[in-house]
Structures are given as structure tokens and as C-alpha cells.
Amino acid sequence: SPAIAGTLAYMAPEVLMGETPDRRADIFSLGVVFYEALTGLHPFRDSHAMGTVAHILHESPHAFPGPFPAGLDHVITRMLAKDPAQRYQTCEDVLADLRAVHAGRFSPAAALHRLRRATIRLPRAAFASFLVVLAATAFLLSPRTRQVASSGPRLLVVLPFKPAAPDANSRAFASGLTDTMNAKLGELANRYPLEMVGASEVRAQQVTDARQARSVLGASLALEGSMQQSGNTIRVVYSLVDTRSLRQMHSGVITADSSNPFAVQDRVIEEVLSDLDIDLANADRGRMISHGTTQPQAYSSYLRGQGYLQEYDRPENLDKAVASFQEGLAADPRFALAYAGLGRAYLKKYDATHSPEFVTRAADACSRAVALDRGKADGQICLGVLFNTTGKYAEAARHLELAVKLAPNRDESYRELALAYEGLRDPDRAESLLKKAISLRPDYWAGYQWLGAFYAQHGYYHRAVEQFKRVVELAPDSFSGYSNLGAMYDMQGNYNQAIAVLEKSISIRPAPAALNNLGAAYFYQGRYQDSAGAYERAAQMTPGDFKVFGNLGEAYGHIPGEEVRSRENYARALEMTEQRLSTNSHDAETLSYSALYAARLGQKVKAERSRAAALNLSARDPGIRLNSALVLAHFHQDARALDDLERAVKDGLSVTEITNDPAWRRFSANPRFVSIINSAERAEKK
């Protein structure tokens, strides 16, 4: 059936249900306008567009707030009847009853299908204006109302579509539909005035409505919707919202046979592009309606698999994702996208279990995706992520370079390729890739977030601060942006400033990263009990993060009587690093922390082995060099420790990271230590 579009809040129930409308639907819409003109309120308005739809379908209008002429309530109530047969059948009938109300001779008994409400009265002066509205609003009765967005690039976020049914399959299908629509629209970036917020960023920032889309993600437009399956029919109600005014620019209802999942996605995309005045070239139009398979069952299973994969934090969802992708491949064994999805699901299984068998399965699935469709980036990205995960960075770079050529608008490709070059000890190339991603989308905050993280890792804290400031300028409620900015203030020794920024981040959303960074700020101020409290909250939220438990071990180590808890947390952190290294022994950062935790537990041989391996892999990384110095200092190899400390400072380590760390207090009178600090302070002032 064709899409029926308009403004959701003014659609008749039968239009929202996907039925073919007639003039009685226009009478319902006019009734909504009359109600709103009289009262200043919408009869069914809810805080969320989908809630408004539910009220139109199932609830009575909100009560009238004031006095109106007798009989007017019957007229409007009848115009707003859910059943078209209970409404006025023509506008002439509406006008006749309005004139009767105006003349004071309206007879309720004459209204054959009226619904009873409390009597309302309107002053006669206001009623004359009401009759004028009838003529003035006739233009609203067209089946499609359209408000074109402003010209120039627009940042659009596709919010998670909400399933009407609470079951996991419906939720996964709706999530997968959201994800694939986002990916499809993302293919158009740079060639048309449209930019997309990555689906992974929407999930990571936990954005659910248009207001958050603007404040947290910096988006100017939001596409939101709900999905319902009834029998053999899928119905999607959607709306395109201006995030600044929270005004619906366009809304509509799509109905399709449940055996044709292509139709729903294609028609929503078509309507959105039409509303944005984007006229696709023939080649791009073909890409929008290409799905990688012609088998509806295969595509439905693929959408469910993508949906389950978005909620990978639940172990059972990863199993369901694998099963869904396998169902799709059973329906179409040549479905390359399903193989790529299966490979990513196996990689997530590996992340959750650290079982090497899932790396083998992922390699097979990703390779099949590439073999079946070398013209798509998904299989190449799948292999790139796989080889980055397993430390085979040259292989990762080869596949990701191809991915960038095939899909130059995919941010993930640049990010993963930068990681590969980091592993290959080519930070200059990594930095250029991250800058390239920003140049492609200069108004998108995520690029600055990635570049800021790169600078932070290499000790360029002043540069990182500038990037994270840009993040919060573009997305004023980005809790991760404020968390990262606070971490950089920590590194610079601006602890009061760090605490203020981190508290702002936590007030927006108490995420573990901000709590961890707050714990660091307290630690460097010597507030060890407060530090441990912040770390404990972070650990409860991220039980698999070894750094948080290592930080807990350090904080408890400075609290009298907490030596046992300190060792317990160090031991847990060390175990986590060893699990990660069992699959990727080339992870230099993890090796350096493994060395530090082993040293704190007195395991000298293990600490030395991991320390040397980390330096061999990434000798120019100031953080890794600092951890090496701390390990050597712990075992009183002071000359070697100072050698590494001096090298770390030359590579960008902040002086405050040293001077505020209790581990270096015993060196305060050491002439060489004093010289290193003085030289570093002079360099920072230049």
C-alpha cells in the first residue's frame, strides 16, 4: 500500500492504521484543529510523538478547560470519533451544526451519532472567530503536509524505533531496522547536504529522544518511530523532528506485508529524503534499494541479527544474533552482509568469553563475506576489526585501506585503520587518518572525540583538551565529552577544574569513565577514601575493566588497614590483563599494565617479562614508558627507572602525573629526579 504522510498529531485513527482515508479523515483532522484553536491545547498531545499516536488510537480527547457555547462539545466530539462511521460524513453537516450552535438552537437529539461530554460554553465574540477558522484552515486537509528543512548540511540521527510488542524478537527486528536505515542514509554523506550520527554513537550515548539528540549528539534532525506487527502486516509510524524547536517536520505511516521487510525500510528512507528535498542520482537510488539479498526471510533474519548485536552486553543476545544470522544464511547462502554480521557477532563473543574458537569462526565468516561481495566494505571492515583484535596490524591495515576506498564515508573504517597504524608504530599516519575523518564531517563531534583520545594516549594533553572542548561545543550535553575533558585536566594537574567538569558529566549521566576519572582527581589530591568510593562505583558498572580494578588496588593501598582489599583488586586486574593477552599478545598497553599489577603483587619475573614486551612493542608511548619506570622503581632499580621516566617526559608525559603520584615521593631529594622535573617544567612553559 502507498505511504500515507502528514503530521502525526493531526492524523485520523484509520490513517495511522494504514487504511485508505476518505473525507471523514479530513473531518477528524479539522476537529483537532478546532479543539486546538479553542483551547490552546492539543486534544491528544503527549510528550513523545509515539505517545500522541497511542492517544489518538485509544484514548478520549483531553478535557476542555473552560466555558463554551452549549452544543459545541457535541460537534467537536463527533468530529473526533474514532470510528469514521460515527463522525460527520460531510463538511456541510459540520457547518450546519456549527450554525445551529451559533444561533442557540442546536438540538443534541438531532445529532444521531454524537458522543456525550460535559457541557461547554463559549462567549459569542470568540465563537465568531471560530467560524472564521473553518474557512481559514481548509488548506490543512491535504493528505500530505510538508515543511522543508533548511538548506545546507544537516546532521540527522535515527533514533531506536520502538516495537509495540515487548518480545525480544520484535525489539531486535525494530533495532535492526533502525541500524540498517542509518547505514543506508550514511552512504549519502558528502554527496548530498546530509550527515548522519553513527548508530554506535546513539547507543553509546543512550539517546532516546529528539531533545537528547540535539544536546548530547549535536543533531539538528531526528527520525523516530514505532513498529507494530499484526497478523501478516507490519506498520511503521514515523516522524522527522527538528531538534531545536521539537517540531515535527514530517510524519507518516507505512504499512507492508510482513513477508516484505524491504518495503518498510525503503519507503521510510524515500519519504525522509523527499522531505529533505534530496533528489538522488540514479546510482544512489539503486544503492538505497539494494539489500544484498532478494530473499525476504533472509533479510528479516539479518535485521533481527543486527538488532540483537546492538545489545551485545547481554550474553544471550549474542547467541540470538548468531542464530539469526545463520537463519538468514540458510535462506540465502550467498548473503554477504549476513556473513559480515555473523563475523562481528563472533568477535563480540570472543570479547565476552576470550575463547579462541570464536576468533576462528569470525575469521571464516568475515572471509566469506569478502569472497561473496568484494565491492562492499562490510566484509573488509569485519576482517580489519578481526586482525586488530588479534594484533595482526599489517593485515588489518590492508583490509581497512580497501574499506576506506569502498566506503569513504564510513567513520568506523578510519577509526579502525588508525588503530592498525598505531599497532604498526606509525602514529603520524594514524593521526592523519583521524584528521581526514574530521575533514569529511567537520560538524560531527565524534571525530574530535577520536582525535582527542589519540592525543591523550600520546601525551599531547593540551591538544587533547582542545579536541574535547570542541566535542562539548558541538554536543553540549555529551557526558563522554566532559568525562574526557576532565581526564585531560587530571593529566595537567588542574584537579579542581577536573572535578567540576567530571561532576557535570556525572550529573548528565553517571557513566563509569567519568567516575574513574573523578577517582583519579581525588587520588592526586590525596583524598584516597573519596577516590576509592568513585572507583568502586565505576567497578560496579564495568566489572570487566582491568584499569578500574587496578586503580582500586592503588587507592586502597594508600588507606590504612585496607592492604588486603588492595591486593585483591590488583590480583583481579592482573587476571583480566592475562585473559586479554591470551588472544592478543601484541597489546602493548595491556602488557604494560599487566607488568605494573604483577609488580604491585611482588611477582618480579612476570612483571619484568611483561614490561620488556610492552616496551619492545611501543617504546615511544609515554604511558607505557611511565608504567615501565613505575615497575622498575617498585623493585628499587632507581637508575633504570629514572632513565625511563626521563624518556617518558621527552615523549610528552605531563609533569603533574609524576609530581602528584605518591610512588615518586621517595625520589624528591634525588638530584637526577629533580633535574628531570625542572627540565620538563621549563619545556612545558615554552
Short mmCIF file of N, CA and C in Angstrom, two decimals, residues 525-609:
data_model
loop_
_atom_site.label_atom_id
_atom_site.label_comp_id
_atom_site.label_asym_id
_atom_site.label_seq_id
_atom_site.Cartn_x
_atom_site.Cartn_y
_atom_site.Cartn_z
N GLN A 525 44.78 14.39 44.63
CA GLN A 525 44.66 15.38 45.70
C GLN A 525 44.91 14.76 47.07
N GLY A 526 45.18 13.46 47.10
CA GLY A 526 45.40 12.77 48.36
C GLY A 526 44.12 12.40 49.09
N ARG A 527 42.97 12.49 48.40
CA ARG A 527 41.67 12.14 49.01
C ARG A 527 41.38 10.68 48.68
N TYR A 528 42.12 9.77 49.32
CA TYR A 528 42.11 8.36 48.91
C TYR A 528 40.78 7.66 49.19
N GLN A 529 40.12 8.02 50.28
CA GLN A 529 38.83 7.40 50.58
C GLN A 529 37.79 7.80 49.52
N ASP A 530 37.77 9.09 49.18
CA ASP A 530 36.86 9.55 48.12
C ASP A 530 37.21 8.89 46.79
N SER A 531 38.49 8.75 46.54
CA SER A 531 38.95 8.11 45.31
C SER A 531 38.45 6.67 45.22
N ALA A 532 38.63 5.92 46.30
CA ALA A 532 38.18 4.53 46.30
C ALA A 532 36.67 4.45 46.10
N GLY A 533 35.92 5.38 46.69
CA GLY A 533 34.47 5.37 46.52
C GLY A 533 34.06 5.57 45.07
N ALA A 534 34.72 6.50 44.39
CA ALA A 534 34.41 6.72 42.97
C ALA A 534 34.78 5.50 42.14
N TYR A 535 35.94 4.92 42.42
CA TYR A 535 36.37 3.73 41.67
C TYR A 535 35.42 2.55 41.92
N GLU A 536 34.94 2.42 43.14
CA GLU A 536 34.01 1.32 43.45
C GLU A 536 32.74 1.44 42.61
N ARG A 537 32.21 2.66 42.49
CA ARG A 537 31.01 2.87 41.67
C ARG A 537 31.29 2.51 40.21
N ALA A 538 32.46 2.90 39.74
CA ALA A 538 32.83 2.58 38.36
C ALA A 538 32.97 1.08 38.16
N ALA A 539 33.57 0.39 39.14
CA ALA A 539 33.78 -1.06 39.03
C ALA A 539 32.45 -1.82 39.01
N GLN A 540 31.48 -1.34 39.76
CA GLN A 540 30.17 -1.99 39.75
C GLN A 540 29.51 -1.91 38.38
N MET A 541 29.79 -0.83 37.66
CA MET A 541 29.18 -0.63 36.35
C MET A 541 29.97 -1.31 35.23
N THR A 542 31.28 -1.54 35.44
CA THR A 542 32.12 -2.18 34.42
C THR A 542 32.98 -3.26 35.06
N PRO A 543 32.38 -4.40 35.38
CA PRO A 543 33.14 -5.45 36.08
C PRO A 543 34.23 -6.09 35.24
N GLY A 544 34.34 -5.74 33.95
CA GLY A 544 35.38 -6.32 33.10
C GLY A 544 36.51 -5.37 32.76
N ASP A 545 36.56 -4.20 33.40
CA ASP A 545 37.57 -3.19 33.08
C ASP A 545 38.75 -3.33 34.05
N PHE A 546 39.89 -3.85 33.55
CA PHE A 546 41.02 -4.11 34.45
C PHE A 546 41.60 -2.83 35.04
N LYS A 547 41.54 -1.73 34.29
CA LYS A 547 42.13 -0.48 34.80
C LYS A 547 41.41 0.01 36.05
N VAL A 548 40.09 -0.13 36.07
CA VAL A 548 39.33 0.33 37.24
C VAL A 548 39.75 -0.46 38.48
N PHE A 549 39.91 -1.78 38.32
CA PHE A 549 40.30 -2.59 39.48
C PHE A 549 41.76 -2.32 39.88
N GLY A 550 42.60 -2.04 38.89
CA GLY A 550 43.97 -1.64 39.22
C GLY A 550 43.99 -0.33 39.99
N ASN A 551 43.15 0.62 39.56
CA ASN A 551 43.06 1.89 40.28
C ASN A 551 42.53 1.70 41.69
N LEU A 552 41.56 0.79 41.84
CA LEU A 552 41.04 0.48 43.18
C LEU A 552 42.15 -0.07 44.07
N GLY A 553 42.96 -0.96 43.49
CA GLY A 553 44.07 -1.52 44.25
C GLY A 553 45.01 -0.43 44.73
N GLU A 554 45.26 0.56 43.87
CA GLU A 554 46.17 1.64 44.24
C GLU A 554 45.56 2.53 45.31
N ALA A 555 44.27 2.86 45.16
CA ALA A 555 43.62 3.73 46.14
C ALA A 555 43.59 3.07 47.51
N TYR A 556 43.17 1.78 47.57
CA TYR A 556 43.12 1.08 48.85
C TYR A 556 44.53 0.91 49.44
N GLY A 557 45.53 0.86 48.59
CA GLY A 557 46.90 0.73 49.08
C GLY A 557 47.36 1.93 49.88
N HIS A 558 46.69 3.06 49.75
CA HIS A 558 47.06 4.26 50.50
C HIS A 558 46.10 4.54 51.67
N ILE A 559 45.19 3.61 51.93
CA ILE A 559 44.27 3.76 53.05
C ILE A 559 44.69 2.78 54.14
N PRO A 560 45.02 3.26 55.32
CA PRO A 560 45.47 2.36 56.39
C PRO A 560 44.44 1.25 56.67
N GLY A 561 44.93 0.02 56.78
CA GLY A 561 44.07 -1.11 57.10
C GLY A 561 43.38 -1.74 55.90
N GLU A 562 43.65 -1.25 54.70
CA GLU A 562 42.98 -1.79 53.51
C GLU A 562 43.95 -2.54 52.60
N GLU A 563 45.03 -3.07 53.18
CA GLU A 563 46.04 -3.76 52.37
C GLU A 563 45.46 -4.99 51.67
N VAL A 564 44.59 -5.74 52.37
CA VAL A 564 44.01 -6.95 51.78
C VAL A 564 43.15 -6.60 50.56
N ARG A 565 42.32 -5.58 50.71
CA ARG A 565 41.47 -5.17 49.58
C ARG A 565 42.31 -4.66 48.42
N SER A 566 43.42 -4.02 48.75
CA SER A 566 44.32 -3.55 47.71
C SER A 566 44.85 -4.72 46.89
N ARG A 567 45.36 -5.75 47.55
CA ARG A 567 45.92 -6.91 46.84
C ARG A 567 44.83 -7.65 46.07
N GLU A 568 43.65 -7.75 46.64
CA GLU A 568 42.55 -8.45 45.94
C GLU A 568 42.23 -7.77 44.61
N ASN A 569 42.20 -6.46 44.63
CA ASN A 569 41.88 -5.74 43.40
C ASN A 569 43.02 -5.78 42.39
N TYR A 570 44.26 -5.73 42.87
CA TYR A 570 45.40 -5.88 41.96
C TYR A 570 45.37 -7.27 41.31
N ALA A 571 45.06 -8.29 42.11
CA ALA A 571 45.03 -9.66 41.59
C ALA A 571 43.94 -9.82 40.53
N ARG A 572 42.81 -9.20 40.77
CA ARG A 572 41.72 -9.28 39.80
C ARG A 572 42.10 -8.55 38.51
N ALA A 573 42.72 -7.40 38.65
CA ALA A 573 43.15 -6.64 37.47
C ALA A 573 44.18 -7.43 36.67
N LEU A 574 45.13 -8.06 37.35
CA LEU A 574 46.16 -8.84 36.67
C LEU A 574 45.55 -10.01 35.91
N GLU A 575 44.59 -10.68 36.52
CA GLU A 575 43.93 -11.81 35.86
C GLU A 575 43.23 -11.35 34.57
N MET A 576 42.60 -10.18 34.62
CA MET A 576 41.91 -9.67 33.43
C MET A 576 42.90 -9.35 32.30
N THR A 577 44.06 -8.79 32.67
CA THR A 577 45.05 -8.49 31.62
C THR A 577 45.56 -9.78 30.99
N GLU A 578 45.76 -10.80 31.78
CA GLU A 578 46.25 -12.07 31.24
C GLU A 578 45.23 -12.71 30.32
N GLN A 579 43.95 -12.59 30.65
CA GLN A 579 42.91 -13.12 29.77
C GLN A 579 42.93 -12.41 28.42
N ARG A 580 43.10 -11.10 28.45
CA ARG A 580 43.13 -10.34 27.20
C ARG A 580 44.37 -10.68 26.38
N LEU A 581 45.49 -10.86 27.04
CA LEU A 581 46.74 -11.14 26.34
C LEU A 581 46.80 -12.56 25.79
N SER A 582 45.92 -13.43 26.27
CA SER A 582 45.93 -14.81 25.78
C SER A 582 45.57 -14.88 24.31
N THR A 583 44.85 -13.87 23.81
CA THR A 583 44.49 -13.86 22.39
C THR A 583 45.31 -12.84 21.61
N ASN A 584 45.59 -11.70 22.21
CA ASN A 584 46.39 -10.68 21.53
C ASN A 584 47.61 -10.35 22.40
N SER A 585 48.67 -11.06 22.16
CA SER A 585 49.88 -10.87 22.96
C SER A 585 50.66 -9.64 22.53
N HIS A 586 50.17 -8.94 21.48
CA HIS A 586 50.84 -7.74 20.98
C HIS A 586 50.17 -6.45 21.46
N ASP A 587 49.31 -6.55 22.46
CA ASP A 587 48.65 -5.37 23.00
C ASP A 587 49.58 -4.72 24.01
N ALA A 588 50.32 -3.70 23.54
CA ALA A 588 51.37 -3.10 24.36
C ALA A 588 50.82 -2.47 25.64
N GLU A 589 49.71 -1.78 25.53
CA GLU A 589 49.16 -1.11 26.71
C GLU A 589 48.77 -2.13 27.77
N THR A 590 48.08 -3.19 27.37
CA THR A 590 47.68 -4.22 28.34
C THR A 590 48.90 -4.87 28.96
N LEU A 591 49.95 -5.11 28.16
CA LEU A 591 51.19 -5.68 28.70
C LEU A 591 51.79 -4.77 29.77
N SER A 592 51.77 -3.46 29.52
CA SER A 592 52.39 -2.54 30.48
C SER A 592 51.63 -2.52 31.80
N TYR A 593 50.31 -2.61 31.73
CA TYR A 593 49.54 -2.64 32.98
C TYR A 593 49.68 -3.99 33.67
N SER A 594 49.77 -5.05 32.89
CA SER A 594 50.00 -6.37 33.48
C SER A 594 51.31 -6.36 34.26
N ALA A 595 52.34 -5.71 33.70
CA ALA A 595 53.62 -5.61 34.40
C ALA A 595 53.48 -4.84 35.70
N LEU A 596 52.73 -3.74 35.66
CA LEU A 596 52.57 -2.90 36.85
C LEU A 596 51.83 -3.66 37.95
N TYR A 597 50.74 -4.37 37.60
CA TYR A 597 49.96 -5.09 38.61
C TYR A 597 50.77 -6.25 39.19
N ALA A 598 51.54 -6.93 38.34
CA ALA A 598 52.39 -8.02 38.83
C ALA A 598 53.43 -7.48 39.81
N ALA A 599 53.99 -6.31 39.48
CA ALA A 599 54.98 -5.71 40.39
C ALA A 599 54.35 -5.39 41.73
N ARG A 600 53.15 -4.81 41.72
CA ARG A 600 52.50 -4.45 42.99
C ARG A 600 52.18 -5.69 43.82
N LEU A 601 52.06 -6.84 43.15
CA LEU A 601 51.81 -8.10 43.86
C LEU A 601 53.10 -8.84 44.18
N GLY A 602 54.26 -8.23 43.85
CA GLY A 602 55.54 -8.84 44.17
C GLY A 602 55.99 -9.91 43.21
N GLN A 603 55.35 -10.02 42.05
CA GLN A 603 55.69 -11.07 41.06
C GLN A 603 56.73 -10.49 40.09
N LYS A 604 57.99 -10.51 40.51
CA LYS A 604 59.05 -9.79 39.80
C LYS A 604 59.32 -10.35 38.40
N VAL A 605 59.38 -11.67 38.27
CA VAL A 605 59.71 -12.28 36.97
C VAL A 605 58.63 -11.96 35.95
N LYS A 606 57.38 -12.14 36.34
CA LYS A 606 56.27 -11.85 35.42
C LYS A 606 56.23 -10.36 35.08
N ALA A 607 56.46 -9.52 36.06
CA ALA A 607 56.43 -8.08 35.82
C ALA A 607 57.51 -7.67 34.81
N GLU A 608 58.72 -8.21 34.98
CA GLU A 608 59.82 -7.85 34.09
C GLU A 608 59.56 -8.34 32.66
N ARG A 609 59.02 -9.54 32.54
CA ARG A 609 58.74 -10.08 31.20
C ARG A 609 57.72 -9.22 30.47
#
